[in-house]
Tab-separated table of C-alpha atoms in Angstrom:
chain	number	residue	atom	x	y	z
A	9	UNK	CA	146.183	155.749	144.347
A	10	UNK	CA	143.026	157.801	144.839
A	11	UNK	CA	142.484	161.452	144.076
A	12	UNK	CA	144.641	163.786	146.178
A	13	UNK	CA	144.322	167.291	147.564
A	14	UNK	CA	147.107	169.829	147.295
A	15	UNK	CA	147.974	170.138	150.969
A	16	UNK	CA	151.492	169.534	152.193
A	17	UNK	CA	152.944	170.946	148.966
A	18	UNK	CA	156.225	172.741	148.354
A	19	UNK	CA	157.649	175.536	146.213
A	20	UNK	CA	161.345	176.198	145.647
A	21	UNK	CA	162.736	179.285	143.930
A	22	UNK	CA	166.454	179.315	143.252
A	23	UNK	CA	168.243	178.108	146.355
A	24	UNK	CA	165.301	178.610	148.667
A	25	UNK	CA	162.358	176.607	149.896
A	26	UNK	CA	159.732	179.308	150.377
A	27	UNK	CA	156.755	176.960	150.733
A	28	UNK	CA	155.600	178.452	154.019
A	29	UNK	CA	155.213	181.889	152.454
A	30	UNK	CA	153.214	180.804	149.406
A	31	UNK	CA	149.488	181.281	149.754
A	32	UNK	CA	148.423	179.869	146.432
A	33	UNK	CA	149.654	178.777	143.027
A	34	UNK	CA	147.496	179.939	140.147
A	35	UNK	CA	149.240	178.233	137.266
A	36	UNK	CA	151.705	175.449	136.593
A	37	UNK	CA	151.625	174.931	132.880
A	38	UNK	CA	153.837	173.954	130.020
A	39	UNK	CA	154.297	171.925	126.915
A	40	UNK	CA	154.745	172.542	123.231
A	41	UNK	CA	153.029	175.423	121.556
A	42	UNK	CA	150.366	174.308	119.125
A	43	UNK	CA	151.245	175.330	115.579
A	44	UNK	CA	148.359	175.466	113.139
A	45	UNK	CA	149.201	173.597	109.955
A	46	UNK	CA	145.661	173.005	108.784
A	47	UNK	CA	145.328	172.443	105.071
A	48	UNK	CA	142.311	172.834	102.826
A	49	UNK	CA	141.606	169.112	102.707
A	50	UNK	CA	140.971	168.902	106.466
A	51	UNK	CA	137.684	169.397	108.306
A	52	UNK	CA	139.358	169.911	111.620
A	53	UNK	CA	142.383	171.817	112.783
A	54	UNK	CA	145.725	170.223	112.093
A	55	UNK	CA	148.454	171.006	114.602
A	56	UNK	CA	152.053	170.123	115.249
A	57	UNK	CA	154.045	170.729	118.423
A	58	UNK	CA	156.113	173.865	118.363
A	59	UNK	CA	158.322	175.594	120.863
A	60	UNK	CA	158.339	174.254	124.403
A	61	UNK	CA	157.031	176.678	127.027
A	62	UNK	CA	156.349	176.885	130.748
A	63	UNK	CA	154.626	179.145	133.270
A	64	UNK	CA	154.424	179.125	137.046
A	65	UNK	CA	152.374	181.881	138.695
A	66	UNK	CA	151.887	182.117	142.437
A	67	UNK	CA	150.893	184.436	145.257
A	68	UNK	CA	153.215	185.021	148.165
A	69	UNK	CA	152.715	186.413	151.644
A	70	UNK	CA	155.128	189.088	152.810
A	71	UNK	CA	157.921	187.603	154.905
A	72	UNK	CA	161.108	189.571	155.328
A	73	UNK	CA	163.071	186.949	157.275
A	74	UNK	CA	166.403	185.819	155.834
A	75	UNK	CA	165.848	183.253	153.104
A	76	UNK	CA	162.107	183.889	153.068
A	77	UNK	CA	159.882	185.154	150.283
A	78	UNK	CA	160.604	188.876	150.356
A	79	UNK	CA	164.414	188.872	150.126
A	80	UNK	CA	164.292	186.032	147.583
A	81	UNK	CA	161.613	187.425	145.302
A	82	UNK	CA	162.220	191.154	145.629
A	83	UNK	CA	165.678	190.699	144.130
A	84	UNK	CA	163.965	190.425	140.710
A	85	UNK	CA	167.014	188.891	139.041
A	86	UNK	CA	167.564	189.192	135.315
A	87	UNK	CA	169.490	185.921	135.345
A	88	UNK	CA	167.764	182.543	135.235
A	89	UNK	CA	166.366	180.974	138.333
A	90	UNK	CA	164.847	177.552	138.947
A	91	UNK	CA	161.244	177.243	140.076
A	92	UNK	CA	159.940	173.889	141.262
A	93	UNK	CA	156.587	172.843	142.623
A	94	UNK	CA	156.263	169.689	144.717
A	95	UNK	CA	152.880	167.919	145.017
A	96	UNK	CA	153.678	166.569	148.406
A	97	UNK	CA	157.101	165.758	149.807
A	98	UNK	CA	157.827	162.037	149.746
A	99	UNK	CA	160.079	160.111	147.386
A	100	UNK	CA	158.123	159.702	144.191
A	101	UNK	CA	155.930	162.773	144.737
A	102	UNK	CA	155.213	164.636	141.528
A	103	UNK	CA	157.400	167.657	140.981
A	104	UNK	CA	157.403	170.259	138.216
A	105	UNK	CA	160.598	172.171	137.499
A	106	UNK	CA	161.288	175.052	135.189
A	107	UNK	CA	164.391	177.109	134.440
A	108	UNK	CA	162.759	180.501	134.459
A	109	UNK	CA	162.881	184.226	134.304
A	110	UNK	CA	161.037	185.736	137.250
A	111	UNK	CA	158.433	188.209	136.063
A	112	UNK	CA	157.483	190.832	138.632
A	113	UNK	CA	156.844	190.832	142.349
A	114	UNK	CA	153.597	192.790	142.398
A	115	UNK	CA	152.105	193.736	145.752
A	116	UNK	CA	148.477	194.313	146.648
A	117	UNK	CA	147.502	195.774	149.981
A	118	UNK	CA	143.789	195.307	150.629
A	119	UNK	CA	141.464	197.443	152.693
A	120	UNK	CA	141.278	194.575	155.153
A	121	UNK	CA	144.987	194.832	155.903
A	122	UNK	CA	146.130	191.827	153.929
A	123	UNK	CA	149.280	192.160	151.847
A	124	UNK	CA	149.964	189.699	149.051
A	125	UNK	CA	152.438	189.626	146.197
A	126	UNK	CA	151.914	188.070	142.787
A	127	UNK	CA	154.894	186.474	141.117
A	128	UNK	CA	155.222	184.984	137.670
A	129	UNK	CA	157.832	182.738	136.133
A	130	UNK	CA	158.229	182.110	132.427
A	131	UNK	CA	160.438	179.369	131.135
A	132	UNK	CA	163.747	179.920	129.481
A	133	UNK	CA	165.087	177.346	127.016
A	134	UNK	CA	163.577	174.116	128.343
A	135	UNK	CA	159.935	174.669	129.207
A	136	UNK	CA	158.294	173.110	132.230
A	137	UNK	CA	158.983	169.462	133.060
A	138	UNK	CA	157.070	167.128	135.350
A	139	UNK	CA	159.063	164.471	137.183
A	140	UNK	CA	159.256	162.747	140.531
A	141	UNK	CA	161.103	163.625	143.696
A	142	UNK	CA	164.206	161.554	144.337
A	143	UNK	CA	164.221	162.935	147.858
A	144	UNK	CA	161.403	163.309	150.389
A	145	UNK	CA	161.090	167.031	149.800
A	146	UNK	CA	164.234	168.593	151.234
A	147	UNK	CA	166.725	165.972	152.374
A	148	UNK	CA	169.444	166.868	154.841
A	149	UNK	CA	172.611	164.781	154.851
A	150	UNK	CA	175.253	165.201	157.534
A	151	UNK	CA	177.771	163.066	155.689
A	152	UNK	CA	178.076	161.329	152.324
A	153	UNK	CA	174.891	159.276	152.000
A	154	UNK	CA	173.307	156.753	149.665
A	155	UNK	CA	169.714	157.886	149.586
A	156	UNK	CA	166.596	155.754	149.452
A	157	UNK	CA	165.571	154.659	145.983
A	158	UNK	CA	162.732	155.519	143.639
A	159	UNK	CA	161.150	152.695	141.654
A	160	UNK	CA	160.498	153.904	138.102
A	161	UNK	CA	158.697	150.563	137.366
A	162	UNK	CA	160.756	149.957	134.228
A	163	UNK	CA	163.978	150.875	132.522
A	164	UNK	CA	163.840	153.534	129.825
A	165	UNK	CA	166.078	154.451	126.929
A	166	UNK	CA	165.462	158.114	126.130
A	167	UNK	CA	167.542	159.712	128.832
A	168	UNK	CA	166.378	161.963	131.649
A	169	UNK	CA	166.696	165.403	133.141
A	170	UNK	CA	167.411	166.147	136.788
A	171	UNK	CA	166.955	169.323	138.779
A	172	UNK	CA	168.275	170.172	142.200
A	173	UNK	CA	167.839	173.003	144.678
A	174	UNK	CA	170.581	173.131	147.336
A	175	UNK	CA	169.143	175.296	150.106
A	176	UNK	CA	171.750	174.838	152.850
A	177	UNK	CA	175.397	173.828	153.012
A	178	UNK	CA	177.780	173.704	155.930
A	179	UNK	CA	181.199	172.691	154.741
A	180	UNK	CA	183.361	173.010	151.677
A	181	UNK	CA	181.347	171.316	148.973
A	182	UNK	CA	178.724	168.723	148.143
A	183	UNK	CA	178.451	166.577	145.033
A	184	UNK	CA	175.095	165.023	144.192
A	185	UNK	CA	175.238	162.009	141.911
A	186	UNK	CA	172.369	160.094	140.372
A	187	UNK	CA	172.774	156.320	140.460
A	188	UNK	CA	170.596	153.708	138.788
A	189	UNK	CA	170.010	150.019	139.278
A	190	UNK	CA	168.117	147.210	137.596
A	191	UNK	CA	167.328	145.373	140.810
A	192	UNK	CA	167.527	147.962	143.622
A	193	UNK	CA	170.619	146.163	144.897
A	194	UNK	CA	173.543	146.681	142.539
A	195	UNK	CA	174.082	150.388	141.853
A	196	UNK	CA	176.218	152.380	139.460
A	197	UNK	CA	176.667	156.023	138.704
A	198	UNK	CA	174.361	157.039	135.870
A	199	UNK	CA	176.482	158.101	132.921
A	200	UNK	CA	176.609	161.881	132.979
A	201	UNK	CA	174.498	161.916	136.141
A	202	UNK	CA	176.725	163.902	138.488
A	203	UNK	CA	175.790	167.467	139.308
A	204	UNK	CA	178.694	169.871	139.387
A	205	UNK	CA	180.281	170.179	142.806
A	206	UNK	CA	178.489	172.903	144.748
A	207	UNK	CA	180.348	175.104	147.197
A	208	UNK	CA	177.368	177.295	148.087
A	209	UNK	CA	173.583	177.135	147.955
A	210	UNK	CA	172.151	177.235	144.456
A	211	UNK	CA	170.461	175.156	141.785
A	212	UNK	CA	171.344	173.055	138.748
A	213	UNK	CA	169.804	171.278	135.815
A	214	UNK	CA	171.345	168.111	134.418
A	215	UNK	CA	170.486	166.124	131.298
A	216	UNK	CA	171.584	162.578	130.478
A	217	UNK	CA	171.020	160.486	127.381
A	218	UNK	CA	170.476	156.810	126.781
A	219	UNK	CA	169.399	154.106	129.170
A	220	UNK	CA	168.119	154.924	132.616
A	221	UNK	CA	167.507	151.730	134.567
A	222	UNK	CA	164.435	151.082	136.689
A	223	UNK	CA	165.636	152.288	140.107
A	224	UNK	CA	167.177	155.675	140.848
A	225	UNK	CA	168.744	157.195	143.923
A	226	UNK	CA	170.755	160.259	144.914
A	227	UNK	CA	174.162	159.823	146.490
A	228	UNK	CA	175.801	162.741	148.247
A	229	UNK	CA	179.544	163.124	148.659
A	230	UNK	CA	182.017	165.880	149.389
A	231	UNK	CA	183.324	167.717	152.391
A	232	UNK	CA	180.381	168.879	154.455
A	233	UNK	CA	178.685	168.464	157.797
A	234	UNK	CA	175.241	169.384	156.552
A	235	UNK	CA	173.689	169.699	153.098
A	236	UNK	CA	169.992	170.223	152.381
A	237	UNK	CA	168.699	169.568	148.900
A	238	UNK	CA	165.814	168.296	146.795
A	239	UNK	CA	166.110	166.490	143.461
A	240	UNK	CA	163.537	166.126	140.693
A	241	UNK	CA	163.975	163.267	138.232
A	242	UNK	CA	162.298	163.646	134.844
A	243	UNK	CA	162.512	160.304	133.056
A	244	UNK	CA	161.801	160.714	129.343
A	245	UNK	CA	159.267	158.269	127.973
A	246	UNK	CA	159.975	159.325	124.412
A	247	UNK	CA	162.838	161.014	122.609
A	248	UNK	CA	163.173	164.678	123.478
A	249	UNK	CA	165.014	167.584	121.925
A	250	UNK	CA	165.887	170.756	123.782
B	21	UNK	CA	151.077	178.326	169.086
B	22	UNK	CA	151.348	179.342	172.718
B	23	UNK	CA	147.776	179.820	173.864
B	24	UNK	CA	148.764	180.745	177.396
B	25	UNK	CA	151.142	183.418	176.155
B	26	UNK	CA	148.468	184.843	173.863
B	27	UNK	CA	146.049	185.089	176.774
B	28	UNK	CA	148.792	186.780	178.771
B	29	UNK	CA	149.367	189.399	176.082
B	30	UNK	CA	145.664	190.216	175.795
B	31	UNK	CA	145.376	190.420	179.559
B	32	UNK	CA	148.366	192.774	179.716
B	33	UNK	CA	146.918	194.973	176.993
B	34	UNK	CA	143.668	195.286	178.910
B	35	UNK	CA	145.413	196.076	182.189
B	36	UNK	CA	147.519	198.784	180.549
B	37	UNK	CA	144.335	200.759	179.859
B	38	UNK	CA	143.839	201.386	183.559
B	39	UNK	CA	140.090	200.905	183.029
B	40	UNK	CA	139.675	197.586	184.818
B	41	UNK	CA	139.711	196.724	188.511
B	42	UNK	CA	140.739	193.236	187.445
B	43	UNK	CA	141.184	191.113	184.308
B	44	UNK	CA	141.177	187.348	184.606
B	45	UNK	CA	141.696	184.520	182.124
B	46	UNK	CA	138.542	182.597	182.920
B	47	UNK	CA	134.838	183.183	183.151
B	48	UNK	CA	133.712	184.296	186.570
B	49	UNK	CA	131.939	181.689	188.713
B	50	UNK	CA	130.394	184.291	191.006
B	51	UNK	CA	128.866	187.734	190.627
B	52	UNK	CA	131.499	190.428	190.014
B	53	UNK	CA	131.544	193.487	192.217
B	54	UNK	CA	130.640	197.075	191.524
B	55	UNK	CA	133.699	197.979	189.454
B	56	UNK	CA	134.413	197.418	185.771
B	57	UNK	CA	136.091	194.039	185.329
B	58	UNK	CA	136.815	191.714	182.413
B	59	UNK	CA	136.957	187.954	181.889
B	60	UNK	CA	138.908	186.469	178.966
B	61	UNK	CA	137.560	183.276	177.408
B	62	UNK	CA	138.511	181.256	174.354
B	63	UNK	CA	135.783	181.397	171.741
B	64	UNK	CA	137.117	179.118	169.010
B	65	UNK	CA	139.736	178.298	166.410
B	66	UNK	CA	139.594	177.376	162.724
B	67	UNK	CA	141.899	176.949	159.745
B	68	UNK	CA	141.944	179.744	157.201
B	69	UNK	CA	143.196	180.539	153.711
B	70	UNK	CA	146.057	182.681	154.956
B	71	UNK	CA	148.188	179.558	155.022
B	72	UNK	CA	151.359	178.506	153.252
B	73	UNK	CA	151.599	175.392	151.113
B	74	UNK	CA	152.418	172.840	153.780
B	75	UNK	CA	150.907	174.098	157.028
B	76	UNK	CA	147.559	175.617	157.926
B	77	UNK	CA	147.353	178.993	159.571
B	78	UNK	CA	144.503	179.423	162.047
B	79	UNK	CA	142.220	182.141	163.295
B	80	UNK	CA	141.926	182.019	167.082
B	81	UNK	CA	139.280	184.032	168.868
B	82	UNK	CA	139.183	185.238	172.445
B	83	UNK	CA	136.169	186.957	173.947
B	84	UNK	CA	136.753	189.560	176.621
B	85	UNK	CA	133.538	190.114	178.574
B	86	UNK	CA	133.331	193.386	180.494
B	87	UNK	CA	130.918	193.592	183.426
B	88	UNK	CA	129.288	196.406	185.379
B	89	UNK	CA	126.240	196.054	187.631
B	90	UNK	CA	123.027	196.965	185.866
B	91	UNK	CA	121.950	199.088	188.846
B	92	UNK	CA	125.189	201.033	189.259
B	93	UNK	CA	124.760	204.740	189.937
B	94	UNK	CA	124.772	207.025	188.130
B	95	UNK	CA	123.060	204.799	185.572
B	96	UNK	CA	123.970	207.178	182.749
B	97	UNK	CA	127.617	206.267	183.314
B	98	UNK	CA	127.192	202.490	182.918
B	99	UNK	CA	127.366	202.204	179.127
B	100	UNK	CA	130.042	204.893	178.696
B	101	UNK	CA	132.208	203.069	181.231
B	102	UNK	CA	131.858	199.793	179.377
B	103	UNK	CA	132.478	201.342	175.995
B	104	UNK	CA	135.465	203.357	177.228
B	105	UNK	CA	137.034	200.225	178.647
B	106	UNK	CA	136.381	198.253	175.480
B	107	UNK	CA	137.638	200.940	173.144
B	108	UNK	CA	140.756	201.496	175.253
B	109	UNK	CA	141.480	197.784	175.098
B	110	UNK	CA	141.077	197.789	171.337
B	111	UNK	CA	143.475	200.732	171.080
B	112	UNK	CA	146.073	198.833	173.080
B	113	UNK	CA	145.618	195.731	170.916
B	114	UNK	CA	145.789	197.678	167.648
B	115	UNK	CA	149.031	199.323	168.738
B	116	UNK	CA	150.620	195.914	169.301
B	117	UNK	CA	148.785	193.883	166.691
B	118	UNK	CA	151.396	191.107	166.672
B	119	UNK	CA	151.073	190.709	170.455
B	120	UNK	CA	154.806	190.804	170.873
B	121	UNK	CA	155.325	188.188	168.162
B	122	UNK	CA	152.884	185.646	169.561
B	123	UNK	CA	150.527	186.051	166.576
B	124	UNK	CA	150.832	187.101	162.925
B	125	UNK	CA	148.305	189.833	163.580
B	126	UNK	CA	145.069	190.649	165.290
B	127	UNK	CA	142.471	190.495	162.529
B	128	UNK	CA	141.479	194.088	163.166
B	129	UNK	CA	139.629	194.562	159.911
B	130	UNK	CA	138.222	191.081	159.508
B	131	UNK	CA	140.292	189.823	156.619
B	132	UNK	CA	139.375	186.236	157.547
B	133	UNK	CA	136.052	186.629	159.312
B	134	UNK	CA	134.451	189.178	161.549
B	135	UNK	CA	136.711	192.068	162.648
B	136	UNK	CA	137.433	193.347	166.141
B	137	UNK	CA	133.970	193.706	167.529
B	138	UNK	CA	132.341	195.128	170.643
B	139	UNK	CA	128.787	194.084	171.500
B	140	UNK	CA	126.754	195.173	174.509
B	141	UNK	CA	124.324	192.955	176.350
B	142	UNK	CA	123.193	191.654	179.732
B	143	UNK	CA	123.887	188.641	181.903
B	144	UNK	CA	122.435	187.425	185.188
B	145	UNK	CA	124.821	185.897	187.704
B	146	UNK	CA	123.633	184.806	191.129
B	147	UNK	CA	120.371	186.702	190.585
B	148	UNK	CA	122.235	189.955	189.874
B	149	UNK	CA	121.913	191.561	186.467
B	150	UNK	CA	125.047	192.906	184.846
B	151	UNK	CA	125.454	195.122	181.846
B	152	UNK	CA	128.090	193.569	179.651
B	153	UNK	CA	130.214	194.356	176.619
B	154	UNK	CA	131.786	191.478	174.742
B	155	UNK	CA	135.058	192.182	172.949
B	156	UNK	CA	135.561	189.715	170.106
B	157	UNK	CA	139.332	189.511	169.567
B	158	UNK	CA	140.275	187.468	166.472
B	159	UNK	CA	143.925	186.608	165.916
B	160	UNK	CA	145.794	185.010	163.016
B	161	UNK	CA	148.464	182.492	164.027
B	162	UNK	CA	150.898	181.157	161.422
B	163	UNK	CA	151.464	177.534	160.499
B	164	UNK	CA	149.796	175.847	163.450
B	165	UNK	CA	148.825	172.636	161.595
B	166	UNK	CA	151.684	171.012	159.605
B	167	UNK	CA	150.292	168.917	156.748
B	168	UNK	CA	151.382	165.469	155.641
B	169	UNK	CA	149.405	162.640	154.066
């Protein structure tokens, strides 16, 4: 695939897709901190990976509608939230997710009448992780559904992490389960790959160990007439420790 | 984006001033009469950086051209009449800068281009010269162009 622009992107915070209110994203960064362990025999810096970190900074427009940027971001929760950026919104689109503390909701009102708000997120516990969307942006199911699959090109053996934002639910509950397959035909629940049953909008992070076969899909079940959600799959290509 | 509704709101704002004998939503094809009148015309539209992540917000411009015959008497009252009508229209627009919800805002201060603007000039129609004042009315409209690859 050729170089891409950043149009048609998405941003989720907690249980809300606030993409339409986000003017720009200044930073999506993460990874291990570089620890200097240079010794006197070296002519260049020696470094080892330290603590995992993550940052997402963005600028929001002011929108006071229910479920829009202002009510979501002005709450300034002390508890964790989940921030996810989607580079596009098709199955397989890159997606970065981060369990985060929201830092500030800082407004600037310019002389020209514009009003923007700067928001920062800093990771808590896991750092920022890049994966791929298992749904085409937000997916809305009206009944239990076997979703379309994502081809990971090969099986892997170092486990995976999954993130979900549930932004709408009509009904009693929805259970999202990750299934894998070797051939995109015979499917089985991924061991440990079921999100906890959700009875209201919210978010979750899930980690599984061991083998993750080539193809993945999200299956919804539960008692509902409508459930809207997005899932990010982070397949580990090497052993990870959190 | 409801272009017809936006034109309607601008027209209504102009008529509320009481300064115009008539306001119409097209450029005149014949010479206007002796009174102060205005024609509304679309000037252009472009995408701007006031957008969200997945849809482009646009800036839509309407020009309101005010006419008065160049040889009206008393001649000292020609420009004041045009300016009064233009300023009164701007006051009406600024006091309803979302045009009843049809737009995000009128770009009064030019956050995304030139601001509300009023420029005097002349035009000849059917061999009659008119003194004119063009009102440039820029408006920001949310999420007009959804984006997908």
